[in-house]
PDB file of N, CA, C and O in Angstrom:
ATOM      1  N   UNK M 165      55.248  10.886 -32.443  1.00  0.00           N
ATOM      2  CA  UNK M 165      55.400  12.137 -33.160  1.00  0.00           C
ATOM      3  C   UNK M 165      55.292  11.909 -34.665  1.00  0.00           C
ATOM      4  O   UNK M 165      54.605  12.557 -35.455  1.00  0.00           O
ATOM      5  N   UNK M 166      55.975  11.026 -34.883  1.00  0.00           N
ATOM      6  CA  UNK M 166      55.942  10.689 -36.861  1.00  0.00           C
ATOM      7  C   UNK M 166      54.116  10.315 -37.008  1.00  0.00           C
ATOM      8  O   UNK M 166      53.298  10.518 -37.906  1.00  0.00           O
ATOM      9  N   UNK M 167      54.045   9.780 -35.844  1.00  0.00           N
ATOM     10  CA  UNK M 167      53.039   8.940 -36.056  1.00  0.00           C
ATOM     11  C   UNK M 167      51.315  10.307 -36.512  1.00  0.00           C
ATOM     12  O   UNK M 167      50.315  10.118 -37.205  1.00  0.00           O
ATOM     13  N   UNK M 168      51.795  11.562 -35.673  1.00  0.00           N
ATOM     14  CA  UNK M 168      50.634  12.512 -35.487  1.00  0.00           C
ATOM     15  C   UNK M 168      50.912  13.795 -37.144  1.00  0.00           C
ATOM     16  O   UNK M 168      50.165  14.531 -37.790  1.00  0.00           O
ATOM     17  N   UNK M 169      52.429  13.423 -37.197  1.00  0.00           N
ATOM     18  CA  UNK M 169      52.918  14.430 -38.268  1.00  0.00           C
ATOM     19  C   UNK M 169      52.486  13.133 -39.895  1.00  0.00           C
ATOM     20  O   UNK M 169      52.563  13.699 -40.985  1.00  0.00           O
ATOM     21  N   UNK M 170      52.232  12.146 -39.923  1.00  0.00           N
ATOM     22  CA  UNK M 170      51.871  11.333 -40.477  1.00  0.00           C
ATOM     23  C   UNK M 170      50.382  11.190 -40.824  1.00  0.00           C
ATOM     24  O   UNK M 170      50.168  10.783 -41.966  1.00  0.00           O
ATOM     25  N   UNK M 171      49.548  11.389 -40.225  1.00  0.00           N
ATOM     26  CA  UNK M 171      48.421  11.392 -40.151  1.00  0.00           C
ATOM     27  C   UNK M 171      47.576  12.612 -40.123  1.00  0.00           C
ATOM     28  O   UNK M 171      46.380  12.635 -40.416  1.00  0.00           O
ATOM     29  N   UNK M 172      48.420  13.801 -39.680  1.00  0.00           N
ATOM     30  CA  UNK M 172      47.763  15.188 -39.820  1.00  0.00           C
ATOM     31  C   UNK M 172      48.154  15.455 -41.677  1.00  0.00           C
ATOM     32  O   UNK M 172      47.208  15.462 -42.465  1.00  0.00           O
ATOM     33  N   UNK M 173      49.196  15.600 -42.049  1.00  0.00           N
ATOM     34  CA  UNK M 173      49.701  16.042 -43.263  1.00  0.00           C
ATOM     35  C   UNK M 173      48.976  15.123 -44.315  1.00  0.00           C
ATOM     36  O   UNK M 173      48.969  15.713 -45.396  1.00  0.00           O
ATOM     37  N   UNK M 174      48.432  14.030 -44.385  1.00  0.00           N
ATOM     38  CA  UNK M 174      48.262  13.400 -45.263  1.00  0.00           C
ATOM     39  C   UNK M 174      46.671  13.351 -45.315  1.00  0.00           C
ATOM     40  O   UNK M 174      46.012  12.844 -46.223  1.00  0.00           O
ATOM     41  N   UNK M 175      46.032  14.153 -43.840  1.00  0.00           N
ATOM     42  CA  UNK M 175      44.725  14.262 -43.910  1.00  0.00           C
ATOM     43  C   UNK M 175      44.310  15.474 -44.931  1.00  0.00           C
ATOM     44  O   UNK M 175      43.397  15.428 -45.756  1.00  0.00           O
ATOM     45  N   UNK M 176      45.410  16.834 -44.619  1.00  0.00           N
ATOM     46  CA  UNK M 176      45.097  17.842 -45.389  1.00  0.00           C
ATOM     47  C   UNK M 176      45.474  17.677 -46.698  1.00  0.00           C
ATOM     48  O   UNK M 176      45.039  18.415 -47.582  1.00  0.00           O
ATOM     49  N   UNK M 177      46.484  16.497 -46.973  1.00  0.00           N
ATOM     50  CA  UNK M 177      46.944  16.774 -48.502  1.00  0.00           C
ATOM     51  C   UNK M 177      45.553  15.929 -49.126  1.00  0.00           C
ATOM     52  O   UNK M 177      45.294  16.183 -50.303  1.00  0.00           O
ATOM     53  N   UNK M 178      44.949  15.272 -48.651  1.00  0.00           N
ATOM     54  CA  UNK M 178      43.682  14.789 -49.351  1.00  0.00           C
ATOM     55  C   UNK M 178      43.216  15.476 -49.107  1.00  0.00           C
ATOM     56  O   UNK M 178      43.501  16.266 -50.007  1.00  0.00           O
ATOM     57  N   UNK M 179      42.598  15.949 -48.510  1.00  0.00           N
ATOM     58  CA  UNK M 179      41.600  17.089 -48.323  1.00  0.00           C
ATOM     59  C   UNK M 179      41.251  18.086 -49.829  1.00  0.00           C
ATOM     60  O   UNK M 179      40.364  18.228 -50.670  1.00  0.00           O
ATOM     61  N   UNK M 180      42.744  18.673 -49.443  1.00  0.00           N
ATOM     62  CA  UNK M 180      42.933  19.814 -50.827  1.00  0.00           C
ATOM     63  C   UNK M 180      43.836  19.123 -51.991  1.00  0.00           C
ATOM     64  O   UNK M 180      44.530  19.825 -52.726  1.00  0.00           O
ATOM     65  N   UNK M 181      43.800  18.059 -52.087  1.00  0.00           N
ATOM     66  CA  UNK M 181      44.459  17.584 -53.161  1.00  0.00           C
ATOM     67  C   UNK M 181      46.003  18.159 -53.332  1.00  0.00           C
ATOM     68  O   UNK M 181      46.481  18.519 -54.408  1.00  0.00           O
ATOM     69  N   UNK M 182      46.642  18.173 -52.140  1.00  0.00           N
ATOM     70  CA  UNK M 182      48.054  18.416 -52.538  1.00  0.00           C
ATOM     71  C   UNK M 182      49.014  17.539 -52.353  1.00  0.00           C
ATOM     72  O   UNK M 182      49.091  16.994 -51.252  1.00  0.00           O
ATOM     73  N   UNK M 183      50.015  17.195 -53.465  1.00  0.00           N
ATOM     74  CA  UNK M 183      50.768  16.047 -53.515  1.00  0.00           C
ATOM     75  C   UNK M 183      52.056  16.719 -52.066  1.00  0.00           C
ATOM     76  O   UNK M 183      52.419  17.893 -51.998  1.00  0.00           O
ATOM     77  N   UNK M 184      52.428  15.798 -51.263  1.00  0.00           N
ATOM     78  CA  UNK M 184      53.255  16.064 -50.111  1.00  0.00           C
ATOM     79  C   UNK M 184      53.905  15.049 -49.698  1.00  0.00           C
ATOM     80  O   UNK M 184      53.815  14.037 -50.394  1.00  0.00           O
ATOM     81  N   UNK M 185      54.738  14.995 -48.476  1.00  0.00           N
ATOM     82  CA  UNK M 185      55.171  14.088 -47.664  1.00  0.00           C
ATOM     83  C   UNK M 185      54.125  13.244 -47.621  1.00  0.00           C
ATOM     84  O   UNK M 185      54.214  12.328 -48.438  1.00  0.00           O
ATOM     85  N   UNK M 186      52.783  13.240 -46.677  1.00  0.00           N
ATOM     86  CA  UNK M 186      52.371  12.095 -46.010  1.00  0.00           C
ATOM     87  C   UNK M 186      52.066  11.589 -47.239  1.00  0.00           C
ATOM     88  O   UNK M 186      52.690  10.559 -47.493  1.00  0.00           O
ATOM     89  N   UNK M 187      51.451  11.897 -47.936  1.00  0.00           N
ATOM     90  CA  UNK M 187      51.289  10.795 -49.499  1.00  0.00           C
ATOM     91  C   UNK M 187      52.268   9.960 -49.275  1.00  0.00           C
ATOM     92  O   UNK M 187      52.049   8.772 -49.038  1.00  0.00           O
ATOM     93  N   UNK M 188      53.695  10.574 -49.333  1.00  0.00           N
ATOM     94  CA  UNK M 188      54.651   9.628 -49.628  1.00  0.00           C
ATOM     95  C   UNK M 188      54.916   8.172 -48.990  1.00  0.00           C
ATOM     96  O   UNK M 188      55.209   7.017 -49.301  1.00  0.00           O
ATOM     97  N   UNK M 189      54.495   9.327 -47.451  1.00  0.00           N
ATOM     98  CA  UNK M 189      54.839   8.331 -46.245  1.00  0.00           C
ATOM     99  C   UNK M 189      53.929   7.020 -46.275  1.00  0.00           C
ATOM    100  O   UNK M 189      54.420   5.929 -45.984  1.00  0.00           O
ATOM    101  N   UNK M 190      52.706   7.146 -46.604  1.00  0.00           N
ATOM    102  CA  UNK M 190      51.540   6.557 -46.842  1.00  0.00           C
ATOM    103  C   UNK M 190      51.784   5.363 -47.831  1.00  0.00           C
ATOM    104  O   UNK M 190      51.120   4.331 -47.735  1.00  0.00           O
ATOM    105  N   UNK M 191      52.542   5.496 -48.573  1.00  0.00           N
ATOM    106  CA  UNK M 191      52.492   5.267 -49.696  1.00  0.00           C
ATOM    107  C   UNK M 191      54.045   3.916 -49.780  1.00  0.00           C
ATOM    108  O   UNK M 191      54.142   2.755 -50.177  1.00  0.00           O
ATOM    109  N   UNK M 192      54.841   4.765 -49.264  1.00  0.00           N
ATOM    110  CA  UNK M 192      55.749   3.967 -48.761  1.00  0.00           C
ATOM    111  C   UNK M 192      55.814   2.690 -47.390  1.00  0.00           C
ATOM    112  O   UNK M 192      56.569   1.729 -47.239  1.00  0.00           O
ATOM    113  N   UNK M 193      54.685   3.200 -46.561  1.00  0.00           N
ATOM    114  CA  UNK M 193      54.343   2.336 -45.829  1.00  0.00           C
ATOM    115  C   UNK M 193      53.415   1.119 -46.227  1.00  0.00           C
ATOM    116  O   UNK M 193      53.557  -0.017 -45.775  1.00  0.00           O
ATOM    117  N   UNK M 194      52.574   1.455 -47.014  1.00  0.00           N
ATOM    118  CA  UNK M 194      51.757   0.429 -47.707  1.00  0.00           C
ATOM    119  C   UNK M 194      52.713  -0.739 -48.817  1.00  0.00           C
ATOM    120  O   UNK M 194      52.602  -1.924 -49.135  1.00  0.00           O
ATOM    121  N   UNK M 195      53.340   0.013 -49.032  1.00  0.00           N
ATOM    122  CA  UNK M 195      54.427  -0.807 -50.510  1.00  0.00           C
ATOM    123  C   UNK M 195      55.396  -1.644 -49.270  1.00  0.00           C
ATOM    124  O   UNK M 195      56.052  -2.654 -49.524  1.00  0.00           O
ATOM    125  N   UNK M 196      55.351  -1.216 -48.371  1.00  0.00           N
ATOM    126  CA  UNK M 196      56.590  -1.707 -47.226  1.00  0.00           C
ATOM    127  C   UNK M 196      58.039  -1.375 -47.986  1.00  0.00           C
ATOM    128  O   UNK M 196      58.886  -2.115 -48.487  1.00  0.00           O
ATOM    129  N   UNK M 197      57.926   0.238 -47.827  1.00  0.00           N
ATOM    130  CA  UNK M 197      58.849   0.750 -48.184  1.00  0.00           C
ATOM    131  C   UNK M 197      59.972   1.408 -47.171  1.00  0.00           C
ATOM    132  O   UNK M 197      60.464   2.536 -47.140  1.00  0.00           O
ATOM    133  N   UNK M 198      60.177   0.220 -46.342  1.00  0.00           N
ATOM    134  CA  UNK M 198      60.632   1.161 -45.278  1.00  0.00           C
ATOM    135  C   UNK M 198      61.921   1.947 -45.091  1.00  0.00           C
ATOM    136  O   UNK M 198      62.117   2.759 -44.187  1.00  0.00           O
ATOM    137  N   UNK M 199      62.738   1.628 -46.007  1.00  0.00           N
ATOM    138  CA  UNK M 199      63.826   2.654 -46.197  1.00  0.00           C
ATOM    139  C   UNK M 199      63.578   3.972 -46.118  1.00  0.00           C
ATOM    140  O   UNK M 199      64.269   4.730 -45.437  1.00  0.00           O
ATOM    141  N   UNK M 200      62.221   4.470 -47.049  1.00  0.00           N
ATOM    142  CA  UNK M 200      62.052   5.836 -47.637  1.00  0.00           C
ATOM    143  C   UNK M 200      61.399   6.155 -45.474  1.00  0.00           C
ATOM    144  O   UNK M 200      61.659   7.153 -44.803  1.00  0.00           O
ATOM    145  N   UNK M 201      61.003   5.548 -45.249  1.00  0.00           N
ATOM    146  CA  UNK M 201      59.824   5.806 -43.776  1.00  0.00           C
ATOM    147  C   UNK M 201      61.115   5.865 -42.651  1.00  0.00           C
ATOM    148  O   UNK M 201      60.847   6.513 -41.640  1.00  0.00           O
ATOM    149  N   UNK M 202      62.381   5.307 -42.706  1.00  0.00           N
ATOM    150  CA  UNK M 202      63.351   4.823 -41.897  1.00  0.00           C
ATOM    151  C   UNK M 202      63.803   6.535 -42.378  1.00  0.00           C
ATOM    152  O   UNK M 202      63.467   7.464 -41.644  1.00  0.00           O
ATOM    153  N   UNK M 203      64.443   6.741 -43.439  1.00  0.00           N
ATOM    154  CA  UNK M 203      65.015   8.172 -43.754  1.00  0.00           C
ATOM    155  C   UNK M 203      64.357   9.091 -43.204  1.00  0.00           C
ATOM    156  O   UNK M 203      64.923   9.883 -42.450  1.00  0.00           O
ATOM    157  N   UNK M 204      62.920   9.175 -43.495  1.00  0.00           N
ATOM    158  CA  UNK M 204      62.127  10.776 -43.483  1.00  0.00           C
ATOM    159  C   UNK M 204      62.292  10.280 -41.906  1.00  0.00           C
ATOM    160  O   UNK M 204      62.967  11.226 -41.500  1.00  0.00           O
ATOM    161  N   UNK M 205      62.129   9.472 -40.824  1.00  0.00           N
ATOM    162  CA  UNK M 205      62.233   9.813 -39.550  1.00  0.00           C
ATOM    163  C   UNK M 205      63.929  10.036 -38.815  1.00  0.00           C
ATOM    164  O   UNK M 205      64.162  10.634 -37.765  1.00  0.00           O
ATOM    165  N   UNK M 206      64.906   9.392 -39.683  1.00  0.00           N
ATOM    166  CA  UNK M 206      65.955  10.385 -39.036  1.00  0.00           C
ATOM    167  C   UNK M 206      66.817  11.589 -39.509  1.00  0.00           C
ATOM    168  O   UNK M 206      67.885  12.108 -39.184  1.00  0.00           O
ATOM    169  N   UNK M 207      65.682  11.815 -40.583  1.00  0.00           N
ATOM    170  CA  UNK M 207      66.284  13.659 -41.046  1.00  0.00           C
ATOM    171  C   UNK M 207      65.261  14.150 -40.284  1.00  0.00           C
ATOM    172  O   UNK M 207      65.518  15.300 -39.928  1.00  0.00           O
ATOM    173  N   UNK M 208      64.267  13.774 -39.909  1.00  0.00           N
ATOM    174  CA  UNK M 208      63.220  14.323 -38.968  1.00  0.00           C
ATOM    175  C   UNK M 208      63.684  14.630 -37.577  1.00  0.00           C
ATOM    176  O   UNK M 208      63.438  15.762 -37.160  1.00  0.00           O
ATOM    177  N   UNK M 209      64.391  13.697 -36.711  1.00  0.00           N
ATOM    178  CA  UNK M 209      64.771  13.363 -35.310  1.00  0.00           C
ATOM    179  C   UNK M 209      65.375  15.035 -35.130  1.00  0.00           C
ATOM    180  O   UNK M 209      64.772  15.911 -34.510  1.00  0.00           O
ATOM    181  N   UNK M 210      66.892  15.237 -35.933  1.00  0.00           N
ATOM    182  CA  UNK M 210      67.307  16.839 -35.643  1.00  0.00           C
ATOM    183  C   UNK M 210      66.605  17.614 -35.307  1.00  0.00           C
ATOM    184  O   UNK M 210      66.577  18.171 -34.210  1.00  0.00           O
ATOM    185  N   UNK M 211      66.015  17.746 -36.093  1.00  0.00           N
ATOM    186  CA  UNK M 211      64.888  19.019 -35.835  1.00  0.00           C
ATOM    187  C   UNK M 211      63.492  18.612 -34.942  1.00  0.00           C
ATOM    188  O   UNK M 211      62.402  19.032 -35.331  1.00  0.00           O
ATOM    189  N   UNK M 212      63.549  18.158 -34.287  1.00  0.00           N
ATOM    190  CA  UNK M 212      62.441  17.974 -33.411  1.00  0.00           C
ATOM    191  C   UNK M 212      63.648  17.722 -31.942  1.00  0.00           C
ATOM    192  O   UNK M 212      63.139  18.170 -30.915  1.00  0.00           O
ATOM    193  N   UNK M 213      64.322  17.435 -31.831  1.00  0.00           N
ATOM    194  CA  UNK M 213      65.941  17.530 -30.623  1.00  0.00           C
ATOM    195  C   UNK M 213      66.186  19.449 -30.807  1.00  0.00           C
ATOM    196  O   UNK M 213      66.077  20.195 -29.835  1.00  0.00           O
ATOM    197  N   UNK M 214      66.509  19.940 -32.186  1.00  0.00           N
ATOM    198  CA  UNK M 214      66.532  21.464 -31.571  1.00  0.00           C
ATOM    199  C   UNK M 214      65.417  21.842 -31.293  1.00  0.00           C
ATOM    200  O   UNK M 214      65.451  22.827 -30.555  1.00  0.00           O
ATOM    201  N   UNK M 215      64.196  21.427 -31.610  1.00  0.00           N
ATOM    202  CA  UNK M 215      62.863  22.153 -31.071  1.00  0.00           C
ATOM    203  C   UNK M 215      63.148  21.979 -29.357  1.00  0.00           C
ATOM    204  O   UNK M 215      63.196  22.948 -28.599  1.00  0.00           O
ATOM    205  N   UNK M 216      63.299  20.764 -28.987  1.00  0.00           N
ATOM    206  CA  UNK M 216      63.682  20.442 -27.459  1.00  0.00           C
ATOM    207  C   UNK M 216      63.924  21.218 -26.695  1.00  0.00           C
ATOM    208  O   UNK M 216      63.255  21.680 -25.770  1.00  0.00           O
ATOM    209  N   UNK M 217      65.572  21.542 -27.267  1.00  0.00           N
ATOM    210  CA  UNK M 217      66.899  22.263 -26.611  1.00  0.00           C
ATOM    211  C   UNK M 217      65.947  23.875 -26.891  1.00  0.00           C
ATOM    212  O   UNK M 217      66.405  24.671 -26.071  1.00  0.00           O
ATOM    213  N   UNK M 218      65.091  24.407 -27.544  1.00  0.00           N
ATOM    214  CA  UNK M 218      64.836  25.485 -27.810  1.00  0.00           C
ATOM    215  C   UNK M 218      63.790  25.778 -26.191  1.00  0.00           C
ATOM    216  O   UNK M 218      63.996  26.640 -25.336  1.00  0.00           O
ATOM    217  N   UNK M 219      62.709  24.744 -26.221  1.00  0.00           N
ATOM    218  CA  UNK M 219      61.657  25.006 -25.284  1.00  0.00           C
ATOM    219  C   UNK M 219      62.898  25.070 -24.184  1.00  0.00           C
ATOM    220  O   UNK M 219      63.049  26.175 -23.662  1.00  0.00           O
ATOM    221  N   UNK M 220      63.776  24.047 -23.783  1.00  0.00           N
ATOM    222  CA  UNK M 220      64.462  24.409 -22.690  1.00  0.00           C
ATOM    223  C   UNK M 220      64.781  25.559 -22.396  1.00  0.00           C
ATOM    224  O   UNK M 220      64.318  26.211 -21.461  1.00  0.00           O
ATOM    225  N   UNK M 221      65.684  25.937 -23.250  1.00  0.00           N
ATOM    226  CA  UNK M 221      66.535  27.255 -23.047  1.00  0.00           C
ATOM    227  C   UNK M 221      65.087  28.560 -22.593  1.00  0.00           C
ATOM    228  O   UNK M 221      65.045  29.581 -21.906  1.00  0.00           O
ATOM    229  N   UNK M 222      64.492  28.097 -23.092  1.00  0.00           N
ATOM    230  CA  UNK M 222      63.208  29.450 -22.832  1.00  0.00           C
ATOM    231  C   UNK M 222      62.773  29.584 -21.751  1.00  0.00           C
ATOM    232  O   UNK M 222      62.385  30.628 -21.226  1.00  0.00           O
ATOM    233  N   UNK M 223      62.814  27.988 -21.104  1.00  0.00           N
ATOM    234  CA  UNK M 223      62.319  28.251 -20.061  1.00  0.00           C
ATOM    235  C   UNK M 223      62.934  28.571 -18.874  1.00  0.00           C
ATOM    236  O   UNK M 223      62.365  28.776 -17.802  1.00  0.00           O
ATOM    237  N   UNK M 224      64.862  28.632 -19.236  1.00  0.00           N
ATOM    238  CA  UNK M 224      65.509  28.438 -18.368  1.00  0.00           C
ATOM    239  C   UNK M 224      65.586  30.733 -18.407  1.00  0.00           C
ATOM    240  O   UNK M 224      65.652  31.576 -17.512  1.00  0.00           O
ATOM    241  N   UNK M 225      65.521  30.814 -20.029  1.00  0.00           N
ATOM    242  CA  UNK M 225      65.534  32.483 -19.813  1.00  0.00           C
ATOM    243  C   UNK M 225      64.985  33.478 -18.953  1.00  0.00           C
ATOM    244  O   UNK M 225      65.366  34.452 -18.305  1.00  0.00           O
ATOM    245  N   UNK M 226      63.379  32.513 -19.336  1.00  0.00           N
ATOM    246  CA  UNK M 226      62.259  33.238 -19.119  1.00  0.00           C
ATOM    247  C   UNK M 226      61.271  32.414 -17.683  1.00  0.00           C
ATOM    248  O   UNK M 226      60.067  32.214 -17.843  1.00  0.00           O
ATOM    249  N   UNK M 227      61.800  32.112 -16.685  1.00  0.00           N
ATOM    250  CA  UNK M 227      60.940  31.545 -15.435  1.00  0.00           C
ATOM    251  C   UNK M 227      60.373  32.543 -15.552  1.00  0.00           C
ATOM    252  O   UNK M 227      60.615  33.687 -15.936  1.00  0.00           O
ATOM    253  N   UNK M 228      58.776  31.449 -14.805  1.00  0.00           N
ATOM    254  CA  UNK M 228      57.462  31.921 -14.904  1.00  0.00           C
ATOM    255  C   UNK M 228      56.873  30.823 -13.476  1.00  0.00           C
ATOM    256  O   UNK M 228      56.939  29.617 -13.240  1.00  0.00           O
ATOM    257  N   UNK M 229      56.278  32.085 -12.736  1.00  0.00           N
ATOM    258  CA  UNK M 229      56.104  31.182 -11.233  1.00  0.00           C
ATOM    259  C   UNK M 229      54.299  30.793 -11.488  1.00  0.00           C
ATOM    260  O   UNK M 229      53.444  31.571 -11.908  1.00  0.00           O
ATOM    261  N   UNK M 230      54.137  29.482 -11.115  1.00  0.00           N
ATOM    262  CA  UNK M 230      52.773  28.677 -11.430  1.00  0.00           C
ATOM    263  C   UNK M 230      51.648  29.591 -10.580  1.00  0.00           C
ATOM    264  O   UNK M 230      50.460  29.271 -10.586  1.00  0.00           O
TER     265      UNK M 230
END
């Protein structure tokens, strides 16, 4: 997941020249910065665990027969 949110964001921030995360990430990974790469993935982890618990609950609301 870091790995696709890593590589998508840093494709568009070159793209259009916008300074962002994956720069950072990029940037910090090359320097072997891994503190800054260790942080952005566990303020990341939360919110990709409530995305989780979210698809669950939806599907537990809303069954849908195949």
């Amino acid at each position: 997941m870091l790995a696709d949110l890593l590589t998508g964001s840093f494709i568009i921030e070159n793209i259009f020249q916008i300074p962002g995360i994956g720069v950072f990430l990029v940037n910090s990974s090359m320097n072997r910065d891994y503190t800054w790469s260790s942080a952005f993935a566990a303020l990341r982890h939360p919110a990709r665990r409530f995305e989780l618990l979210v698809d669950f609950a939806y599907t537990l609301l809303i069954p849908r027969e195949l």
